[in-house]
PDB file of C-alpha atoms and ligand atoms in Angstrom:
ATOM      1  CA  MET A 219       2.568 -18.547   1.892  1.00 56.00           C
ATOM      2  CA  GLN A 220       4.331 -15.947  -0.197  1.00 82.00           C
ATOM      3  CA  ARG A 221       6.956 -13.821   1.496  1.00 94.00           C
ATOM      4  CA  PRO A 222       5.440 -11.106   3.702  1.00 97.00           C
ATOM      5  CA  VAL A 223       5.200  -7.539   2.452  1.00 98.00           C
ATOM      6  CA  PHE A 224       6.412  -4.677   4.661  1.00 98.00           C
ATOM      7  CA  ALA A 225       5.267  -1.433   3.088  1.00 98.00           C
ATOM      8  CA  ALA A 226       6.130   1.996   4.503  1.00 98.00           C
ATOM      9  CA  ASN A 227       3.736   4.795   3.557  1.00 98.00           C
ATOM     10  CA  TRP A 228       5.549   7.965   4.547  1.00 98.00           C
ATOM     11  CA  LYS A 229       2.576  10.180   3.628  1.00 98.00           C
ATOM     12  CA  MET A 230       3.665  13.846   3.728  1.00 98.00           C
ATOM     13  CA  HIS A 231       6.873  13.167   5.640  1.00 98.00           C
ATOM     14  CA  ASN A 232      10.513  12.746   4.639  1.00 98.00           C
ATOM     15  CA  GLY A 233      11.462  15.233   1.975  1.00 98.00           C
ATOM     16  CA  PRO A 234      14.676  14.469   0.050  1.00 98.00           C
ATOM     17  CA  SER A 235      17.107  15.312   2.888  1.00 98.00           C
ATOM     18  CA  ASP A 236      15.197  13.349   5.510  1.00 98.00           C
ATOM     19  CA  ALA A 237      14.625  10.477   3.081  1.00 98.00           C
ATOM     20  CA  ARG A 238      18.358  10.289   2.409  1.00 97.00           C
ATOM     21  CA  ALA A 239      19.199  10.273   6.113  1.00 97.00           C
ATOM     22  CA  PHE A 240      16.543   7.641   6.814  1.00 98.00           C
ATOM     23  CA  LEU A 241      17.778   5.311   4.097  1.00 97.00           C
ATOM     24  CA  ARG A 242      21.417   5.750   4.988  1.00 96.00           C
ATOM     25  CA  SER A 243      20.583   4.377   8.412  1.00 96.00           C
ATOM     26  CA  PHE A 244      18.054   1.770   7.243  1.00 97.00           C
ATOM     27  CA  LEU A 245      20.313   0.302   4.555  1.00 96.00           C
ATOM     28  CA  THR A 246      23.259   0.128   6.935  1.00 95.00           C
ATOM     29  CA  HIS A 247      21.291  -1.854   9.471  1.00 94.00           C
ATOM     30  CA  ASN A 248      19.243  -4.049   7.134  1.00 95.00           C
ATOM     31  CA  ALA A 249      21.138  -6.351   4.832  1.00 94.00           C
ATOM     32  CA  ARG A 250      19.494  -7.716   1.718  1.00 94.00           C
ATOM     33  CA  ARG A 251      16.817 -10.319   2.482  1.00 93.00           C
ATOM     34  CA  THR A 252      14.940 -12.541   0.124  1.00 93.00           C
ATOM     35  CA  ASP A 253      12.374 -13.776   2.637  1.00 95.00           C
ATOM     36  CA  ARG A 254      10.396 -10.532   2.750  1.00 95.00           C
ATOM     37  CA  GLN A 255       9.365  -7.753   0.414  1.00 97.00           C
ATOM     38  CA  VAL A 256      10.041  -4.221   1.610  1.00 97.00           C
ATOM     39  CA  ILE A 257       8.353  -1.337  -0.209  1.00 98.00           C
ATOM     40  CA  PHE A 258       8.795   2.403   0.398  1.00 98.00           C
ATOM     41  CA  PHE A 259       6.128   4.911  -0.571  1.00 98.00           C
ATOM     42  CA  PRO A 260       7.877   8.283  -0.145  1.00 98.00           C
ATOM     43  CA  PRO A 261       6.262  11.579  -1.119  1.00 98.00           C
ATOM     44  CA  ALA A 262       6.677  12.167  -4.867  1.00 98.00           C
ATOM     45  CA  ILE A 263       9.373  14.808  -4.351  1.00 98.00           C
ATOM     46  CA  SER A 264      11.592  12.177  -2.697  1.00 98.00           C
ATOM     47  CA  VAL A 265      11.118   9.347  -5.182  1.00 98.00           C
ATOM     48  CA  THR A 266      14.294  10.096  -7.114  1.00 98.00           C
ATOM     49  CA  THR A 267      16.333  10.377  -3.927  1.00 98.00           C
ATOM     50  CA  VAL A 268      15.036   7.036  -2.665  1.00 98.00           C
ATOM     51  CA  ARG A 269      15.705   5.474  -6.069  1.00 97.00           C
ATOM     52  CA  GLU A 270      19.312   6.657  -5.927  1.00 97.00           C
ATOM     53  CA  MET A 271      19.780   5.457  -2.372  1.00 96.00           C
ATOM     54  CA  ILE A 272      18.439   1.937  -2.899  1.00 96.00           C
ATOM     55  CA  ARG A 273      20.094   1.586  -6.306  1.00 91.00           C
ATOM     56  CA  GLU A 274      21.561  -1.907  -6.117  1.00 86.00           C
ATOM     57  CA  ARG A 275      19.093  -3.119  -3.493  1.00 93.00           C
ATOM     58  CA  THR A 276      16.788  -4.940  -5.867  1.00 90.00           C
ATOM     59  CA  ASP A 277      15.150  -6.559  -2.842  1.00 93.00           C
ATOM     60  CA  ILE A 278      13.496  -3.211  -2.016  1.00 97.00           C
ATOM     61  CA  LEU A 279      10.675  -1.792  -4.113  1.00 98.00           C
ATOM     62  CA  LEU A 280       9.805   1.847  -4.574  1.00 98.00           C
ATOM     63  CA  GLY A 281       6.266   3.154  -4.910  1.00 98.00           C
ATOM     64  CA  VAL A 282       4.314   6.377  -5.217  1.00 98.00           C
ATOM     65  CA  GLN A 283       1.418   7.360  -2.973  1.00 98.00           C
ATOM     66  CA  ASN A 284      -0.955   8.497  -5.705  1.00 98.00           C
ATOM     67  CA  ILE A 285      -1.195   8.815  -9.480  1.00 98.00           C
ATOM     68  CA  HIS A 286      -3.523  10.500 -11.933  1.00 98.00           C
ATOM     69  CA  TRP A 287      -5.496   8.319 -14.336  1.00 98.00           C
ATOM     70  CA  GLU A 288      -4.462  10.238 -17.447  1.00 98.00           C
ATOM     71  CA  ASP A 289      -1.037   9.760 -19.000  1.00 97.00           C
ATOM     72  CA  LYS A 290      -0.365  13.513 -19.347  1.00 97.00           C
ATOM     73  CA  GLY A 291      -2.168  16.820 -19.655  1.00 98.00           C
ATOM     74  CA  ALA A 292      -3.197  20.003 -17.890  1.00 98.00           C
ATOM     75  CA  PHE A 293      -3.562  18.579 -14.369  1.00 98.00           C
ATOM     76  CA  THR A 294      -1.579  20.918 -12.151  1.00 98.00           C
ATOM     77  CA  GLY A 295      -0.035  19.205  -9.175  1.00 97.00           C
ATOM     78  CA  GLU A 296      -0.661  15.706 -10.459  1.00 98.00           C
ATOM     79  CA  LEU A 297       1.655  12.887 -11.430  1.00 97.00           C
ATOM     80  CA  SER A 298       1.069  10.211 -14.073  1.00 98.00           C
ATOM     81  CA  ALA A 299       1.776   6.524 -13.686  1.00 98.00           C
ATOM     82  CA  GLY A 300       4.218   6.715 -16.598  1.00 98.00           C
ATOM     83  CA  MET A 301       6.191   9.479 -14.895  1.00 98.00           C
ATOM     84  CA  ALA A 302       6.342   7.462 -11.695  1.00 98.00           C
ATOM     85  CA  ARG A 303       7.635   4.490 -13.673  1.00 98.00           C
ATOM     86  CA  ASP A 304      10.182   6.692 -15.404  1.00 98.00           C
ATOM     87  CA  ALA A 305      11.423   7.883 -11.994  1.00 97.00           C
ATOM     88  CA  GLY A 306      11.990   4.290 -10.931  1.00 97.00           C
ATOM     89  CA  ALA A 307       8.797   3.424  -9.067  1.00 98.00           C
ATOM     90  CA  THR A 308       7.229   0.029  -9.688  1.00 98.00           C
ATOM     91  CA  VAL A 309       4.245   0.223  -7.315  1.00 98.00           C
ATOM     92  CA  ALA A 310       1.471   2.809  -6.833  1.00 98.00           C
ATOM     93  CA  LEU A 311      -0.916   3.193  -3.935  1.00 98.00           C
ATOM     94  CA  VAL A 312      -4.435   3.759  -5.200  1.00 98.00           C
ATOM     95  CA  GLY A 313      -7.443   4.825  -3.150  1.00 98.00           C
ATOM     96  CA  HIS A 314      -5.650   5.349   0.143  1.00 98.00           C
ATOM     97  CA  SER A 315      -8.182   6.394   2.762  1.00 97.00           C
ATOM     98  CA  GLU A 316      -6.683   9.877   2.975  1.00 97.00           C
ATOM     99  CA  ARG A 317      -7.148  10.261  -0.780  1.00 98.00           C
ATOM    100  CA  ARG A 318     -10.742   9.138  -0.396  1.00 97.00           C
ATOM    101  CA  HIS A 319     -11.717  10.966   2.772  1.00 96.00           C
ATOM    102  CA  VAL A 320      -9.504  14.068   2.801  1.00 97.00           C
ATOM    103  CA  PHE A 321      -9.357  14.702  -0.952  1.00 97.00           C
ATOM    104  CA  GLY A 322     -12.734  13.305  -2.002  1.00 97.00           C
ATOM    105  CA  GLU A 323     -11.484  10.577  -4.316  1.00 97.00           C
ATOM    106  CA  ARG A 324     -14.338   8.363  -5.501  1.00 98.00           C
ATOM    107  CA  ASP A 325     -14.569   4.666  -6.277  1.00 98.00           C
ATOM    108  CA  GLU A 326     -14.820   5.364  -9.986  1.00 97.00           C
ATOM    109  CA  GLU A 327     -11.507   7.251  -9.920  1.00 98.00           C
ATOM    110  CA  THR A 328      -9.747   4.402  -8.164  1.00 98.00           C
ATOM    111  CA  GLY A 329     -10.783   2.116 -11.024  1.00 98.00           C
ATOM    112  CA  LYS A 330      -9.291   4.498 -13.555  1.00 98.00           C
ATOM    113  CA  LYS A 331      -6.103   4.871 -11.522  1.00 98.00           C
ATOM    114  CA  VAL A 332      -5.638   1.116 -11.200  1.00 98.00           C
ATOM    115  CA  LYS A 333      -6.022   0.860 -14.970  1.00 98.00           C
ATOM    116  CA  ALA A 334      -3.499   3.669 -15.508  1.00 98.00           C
ATOM    117  CA  ALA A 335      -1.016   1.968 -13.190  1.00 98.00           C
ATOM    118  CA  VAL A 336      -1.290  -1.332 -15.043  1.00 98.00           C
ATOM    119  CA  ARG A 337      -1.002   0.465 -18.383  1.00 98.00           C
ATOM    120  CA  ALA A 338       2.278   2.045 -17.264  1.00 98.00           C
ATOM    121  CA  GLY A 339       3.720  -1.177 -15.878  1.00 98.00           C
ATOM    122  CA  LEU A 340       3.218  -0.328 -12.194  1.00 98.00           C
ATOM    123  CA  SER A 341       1.736  -2.746  -9.679  1.00 98.00           C
ATOM    124  CA  PRO A 342      -1.268  -1.046  -8.107  1.00 98.00           C
ATOM    125  CA  MET A 343      -1.758  -1.462  -4.362  1.00 98.00           C
ATOM    126  CA  LEU A 344      -5.480  -0.841  -3.978  1.00 98.00           C
ATOM    127  CA  CYS A 345      -6.492   0.382  -0.526  1.00 98.00           C
ATOM    128  CA  VAL A 346      -9.932  -0.394   0.869  1.00 98.00           C
ATOM    129  CA  GLY A 347     -11.502   0.099   4.278  1.00 98.00           C
ATOM    130  CA  GLU A 348     -14.602   1.195   6.120  1.00 97.00           C
ATOM    131  CA  THR A 349     -15.160   4.252   8.302  1.00 96.00           C
ATOM    132  CA  LEU A 350     -16.151   3.928  11.952  1.00 95.00           C
ATOM    133  CA  ALA A 351     -19.769   4.832  11.105  1.00 95.00           C
ATOM    134  CA  GLU A 352     -19.892   2.169   8.401  1.00 96.00           C
ATOM    135  CA  ARG A 353     -18.452  -0.380  10.793  1.00 95.00           C
ATOM    136  CA  GLU A 354     -20.981   0.481  13.478  1.00 94.00           C
ATOM    137  CA  GLN A 355     -23.756   0.091  10.923  1.00 96.00           C
ATOM    138  CA  GLY A 356     -22.495  -3.424  10.148  1.00 96.00           C
ATOM    139  CA  ARG A 357     -21.531  -2.396   6.626  1.00 97.00           C
ATOM    140  CA  THR A 358     -17.827  -3.294   6.654  1.00 97.00           C
ATOM    141  CA  GLU A 359     -18.028  -6.136   4.128  1.00 98.00           C
ATOM    142  CA  GLU A 360     -20.359  -4.260   1.848  1.00 98.00           C
ATOM    143  CA  VAL A 361     -18.069  -1.205   1.739  1.00 98.00           C
ATOM    144  CA  VAL A 362     -14.856  -3.167   1.308  1.00 98.00           C
ATOM    145  CA  LEU A 363     -16.329  -5.275  -1.494  1.00 98.00           C
ATOM    146  CA  ARG A 364     -17.752  -2.228  -3.235  1.00 98.00           C
ATOM    147  CA  GLN A 365     -14.325  -0.553  -3.145  1.00 98.00           C
ATOM    148  CA  LEU A 366     -12.599  -3.734  -4.313  1.00 98.00           C
ATOM    149  CA  ARG A 367     -14.979  -4.216  -7.245  1.00 98.00           C
ATOM    150  CA  ALA A 368     -14.817  -0.571  -8.294  1.00 98.00           C
ATOM    151  CA  GLY A 369     -11.041  -0.521  -7.993  1.00 98.00           C
ATOM    152  CA  THR A 370     -10.653  -3.535 -10.275  1.00 98.00           C
ATOM    153  CA  ALA A 371     -13.534  -2.751 -12.637  1.00 98.00           C
ATOM    154  CA  GLU A 372     -11.393  -1.401 -15.454  1.00 98.00           C
ATOM    155  CA  ILE A 373      -8.786  -4.137 -15.692  1.00 98.00           C
ATOM    156  CA  GLU A 374      -8.898  -7.713 -16.917  1.00 96.00           C
ATOM    157  CA  PRO A 375      -8.666 -10.565 -14.419  1.00 95.00           C
ATOM    158  CA  SER A 376      -5.303 -11.513 -15.931  1.00 94.00           C
ATOM    159  CA  GLN A 377      -4.008  -8.023 -15.078  1.00 96.00           C
ATOM    160  CA  MET A 378      -4.994  -8.435 -11.440  1.00 96.00           C
ATOM    161  CA  VAL A 379      -2.176 -10.856 -10.863  1.00 91.00           C
ATOM    162  CA  GLY A 380       0.643  -8.519  -9.903  1.00 93.00           C
ATOM    163  CA  MET A 381      -1.539  -6.122  -7.965  1.00 98.00           C
ATOM    164  CA  LEU A 382      -1.692  -5.854  -4.185  1.00 98.00           C
ATOM    165  CA  VAL A 383      -4.572  -5.009  -1.872  1.00 98.00           C
ATOM    166  CA  ALA A 384      -4.391  -3.184   1.459  1.00 98.00           C
ATOM    167  CA  TYR A 385      -7.185  -3.403   3.987  1.00 98.00           C
ATOM    168  CA  GLU A 386      -6.984  -0.256   6.070  1.00 98.00           C
ATOM    169  CA  PRO A 387      -9.993   0.406   8.277  1.00 97.00           C
ATOM    170  CA  VAL A 388     -10.308   4.192   8.371  1.00 96.00           C
ATOM    171  CA  TRP A 389     -10.976   4.223  12.115  1.00 94.00           C
ATOM    172  CA  ALA A 390      -7.630   2.521  12.725  1.00 94.00           C
ATOM    173  CA  ILE A 391      -5.456   4.879  10.703  1.00 91.00           C
ATOM    174  CA  GLY A 392      -3.346   7.187  12.823  1.00 90.00           C
ATOM    175  CA  THR A 393      -5.625   6.649  15.819  1.00 91.00           C
ATOM    176  CA  GLY A 394      -3.673   4.092  17.807  1.00 89.00           C
ATOM    177  CA  LYS A 395      -6.620   1.690  17.427  1.00 87.00           C
ATOM    178  CA  THR A 396      -5.600  -1.446  15.573  1.00 88.00           C
ATOM    179  CA  ALA A 397      -7.994  -4.078  14.300  1.00 90.00           C
ATOM    180  CA  THR A 398      -7.456  -7.297  16.202  1.00 95.00           C
ATOM    181  CA  PRO A 399      -5.698 -10.013  14.206  1.00 96.00           C
ATOM    182  CA  GLY A 400      -9.010 -11.889  14.242  1.00 96.00           C
ATOM    183  CA  ASP A 401     -10.967  -8.916  12.869  1.00 95.00           C
ATOM    184  CA  ALA A 402      -8.378  -8.313  10.175  1.00 97.00           C
ATOM    185  CA  SER A 403      -8.359 -11.989   9.240  1.00 97.00           C
ATOM    186  CA  VAL A 404     -12.137 -12.059   8.749  1.00 97.00           C
ATOM    187  CA  ILE A 405     -12.094  -9.152   6.307  1.00 98.00           C
ATOM    188  CA  HIS A 406      -8.962 -10.391   4.551  1.00 98.00           C
ATOM    189  CA  ALA A 407     -10.737 -13.714   3.972  1.00 98.00           C
ATOM    190  CA  VAL A 408     -13.709 -11.851   2.488  1.00 98.00           C
ATOM    191  CA  ILE A 409     -11.342  -9.986   0.163  1.00 98.00           C
ATOM    192  CA  ARG A 410      -9.550 -13.222  -0.780  1.00 98.00           C
ATOM    193  CA  ALA A 411     -12.833 -14.946  -1.585  1.00 98.00           C
ATOM    194  CA  GLU A 412     -13.879 -12.048  -3.799  1.00 98.00           C
ATOM    195  CA  LEU A 413     -10.511 -12.106  -5.572  1.00 98.00           C
ATOM    196  CA  ALA A 414     -10.852 -15.875  -6.031  1.00 98.00           C
ATOM    197  CA  GLY A 415     -14.195 -15.269  -7.692  1.00 97.00           C
ATOM    198  CA  MET A 416     -12.388 -13.027 -10.161  1.00 96.00           C
ATOM    199  CA  VAL A 417      -9.123 -14.886 -10.796  1.00 97.00           C
ATOM    200  CA  GLY A 418      -9.552 -18.321  -9.218  1.00 97.00           C
ATOM    201  CA  GLU A 419      -6.537 -19.979  -7.623  1.00 96.00           C
ATOM    202  CA  ARG A 420      -4.311 -17.075  -8.590  1.00 96.00           C
ATOM    203  CA  ALA A 421      -5.975 -15.025  -5.834  1.00 97.00           C
ATOM    204  CA  LYS A 422      -3.548 -16.682  -3.416  1.00 96.00           C
ATOM    205  CA  GLY A 423      -0.731 -14.800  -5.151  1.00 96.00           C
ATOM    206  CA  ILE A 424      -2.297 -11.366  -4.607  1.00 97.00           C
ATOM    207  CA  PRO A 425      -0.867 -10.044  -1.322  1.00 98.00           C
ATOM    208  CA  ILE A 426      -3.468  -8.581   1.048  1.00 98.00           C
ATOM    209  CA  CYS A 427      -1.779  -6.246   3.531  1.00 98.00           C
ATOM    210  CA  TYR A 428      -3.245  -4.844   6.735  1.00 97.00           C
ATOM    211  CA  GLY A 429      -2.788  -1.199   7.670  1.00 97.00           C
ATOM    212  CA  GLY A 430      -3.934   0.987  10.547  1.00 96.00           C
ATOM    213  CA  SER A 431      -1.817   1.905  13.580  1.00 94.00           C
ATOM    214  CA  VAL A 432       0.517  -1.046  13.121  1.00 96.00           C
ATOM    215  CA  ASN A 433       3.550  -0.796  15.398  1.00 96.00           C
ATOM    216  CA  ARG A 434       6.352  -3.057  16.527  1.00 95.00           C
ATOM    217  CA  GLY A 435       4.163  -4.437  19.295  1.00 95.00           C
ATOM    218  CA  THR A 436       1.331  -5.516  16.992  1.00 96.00           C
ATOM    219  CA  ALA A 437       3.152  -6.405  13.782  1.00 97.00           C
ATOM    220  CA  ALA A 438       3.922 -10.047  14.603  1.00 97.00           C
ATOM    221  CA  SER A 439       0.422 -11.042  15.688  1.00 97.00           C
ATOM    222  CA  LEU A 440      -1.164  -9.327  12.694  1.00 97.00           C
ATOM    223  CA  LEU A 441       1.219 -11.106  10.332  1.00 97.00           C
ATOM    224  CA  GLU A 442       0.316 -14.430  11.879  1.00 96.00           C
ATOM    225  CA  ALA A 443      -3.392 -13.887  11.216  1.00 97.00           C
ATOM    226  CA  GLY A 444      -4.959 -15.848   8.385  1.00 96.00           C
ATOM    227  CA  ASP A 445      -4.879 -14.188   4.968  1.00 97.00           C
ATOM    228  CA  VAL A 446      -2.718 -11.320   6.250  1.00 98.00           C
ATOM    229  CA  ASP A 447       0.186 -11.296   3.802  1.00 98.00           C
ATOM    230  CA  GLY A 448       1.850  -8.081   4.849  1.00 98.00           C
ATOM    231  CA  LEU A 449       1.604  -4.714   6.551  1.00 98.00           C
ATOM    232  CA  LEU A 450       1.137  -1.170   5.264  1.00 98.00           C
ATOM    233  CA  VAL A 451       2.543   1.113   7.914  1.00 98.00           C
ATOM    234  CA  GLY A 452       2.291   4.883   8.307  1.00 98.00           C
ATOM    235  CA  GLY A 453       3.492   6.510  11.527  1.00 97.00           C
ATOM    236  CA  ALA A 454       5.621   3.605  12.704  1.00 97.00           C
ATOM    237  CA  SER A 455       7.572   3.612   9.419  1.00 98.00           C
ATOM    238  CA  LEU A 456       8.929   7.128   9.955  1.00 98.00           C
ATOM    239  CA  ASP A 457      11.622   6.232  12.412  1.00 95.00           C
ATOM    240  CA  SER A 458      14.362   4.138  10.817  1.00 96.00           C
ATOM    241  CA  GLU A 459      15.087   2.093  13.915  1.00 95.00           C
ATOM    242  CA  GLY A 460      11.425   1.352  14.648  1.00 96.00           C
ATOM    243  CA  TRP A 461      10.750   0.498  11.018  1.00 97.00           C
ATOM    244  CA  SER A 462      13.781  -1.787  10.981  1.00 97.00           C
ATOM    245  CA  SER A 463      12.429  -3.729  13.922  1.00 96.00           C
ATOM    246  CA  ILE A 464       9.053  -4.128  12.178  1.00 97.00           C
ATOM    247  CA  VAL A 465      10.759  -5.342   9.007  1.00 96.00           C
ATOM    248  CA  ARG A 466      12.621  -7.909  11.115  1.00 94.00           C
ATOM    249  CA  THR A 467       9.348  -9.256  12.570  1.00 91.00           C
TER     250      THR A 467
HETATM  251  P1  LIG B 277      -0.777   4.580  10.485  1.00 81.24           P
HETATM  252  O1  LIG B 277       0.117   3.376  10.526  1.00 81.24           O
HETATM  253  O2  LIG B 277      -0.095   5.852  10.845  1.00 81.24           O
HETATM  254  O3  LIG B 277      -2.060   4.343  11.215  1.00 81.24           O
HETATM  255  O4  LIG B 277      -1.175   4.763   8.938  1.00 81.24           O
HETATM  256  C1  LIG B 277      -1.659   3.678   8.246  1.00 81.24           C
HETATM  257  C2  LIG B 277      -1.749   4.041   6.816  1.00 81.24           C
HETATM  258  O5  LIG B 277      -2.578   4.820   6.417  1.00 81.24           O
HETATM  259  C3  LIG B 277      -0.760   3.442   5.915  1.00 81.24           C
HETATM  260  O6  LIG B 277      -1.111   3.654   4.588  1.00 81.24           O
END
């Protein structure tokens, strides 16, 4: 198995001052490691600060939480993939459930954003996941596969190597309800099989992370589940000490 991914999605937390304080503590207590991949997704306003803080820590990657699909233009409040790259990010979340369900982002837009990320030299981390209603209707696989296909529709199979996928069931995000390792493993295997249909053996090299109320108590068992290659963590990544203990799982 590839080294596990530990990704912190700070959402709308940790402006530049808080980000600096967080990283000062995190970097002091977490020496460089080559057996895991840590990624921070700070809010856009803190990207430069995080870049400066992690400067020589090439073992840590920096990402943005969202990008626009155009390279530039009259899109007030938006951020292009090229700008994110210029600021030092190398990864971009695309289609996070809050983008989809709070801000109305559609499947078609995720496809364009993944393409824009690849065009700018960023690794897209495509987020997929069903709502509680969809789960109760037995539509989990259908929804996840639809989101996966739409999110990768605009890129070539060869460009998919280098991307990441995050399975984040919407009902588990910020609710304290975590999918069981077994549940996560089933859906991750479905995602892996779909990826294999697109890129063959190379699908094994596309990390599939689980997200949704992960905490230090659940991280280890989720990581042990089949086809779970990493974790995408929201709330439990906001406290430097707690996040450090998850990264040391
Ligand atoms: P929580 O870990 O707070 O449930 O958030 C998960 C998430 O959305 C990470 O992207």
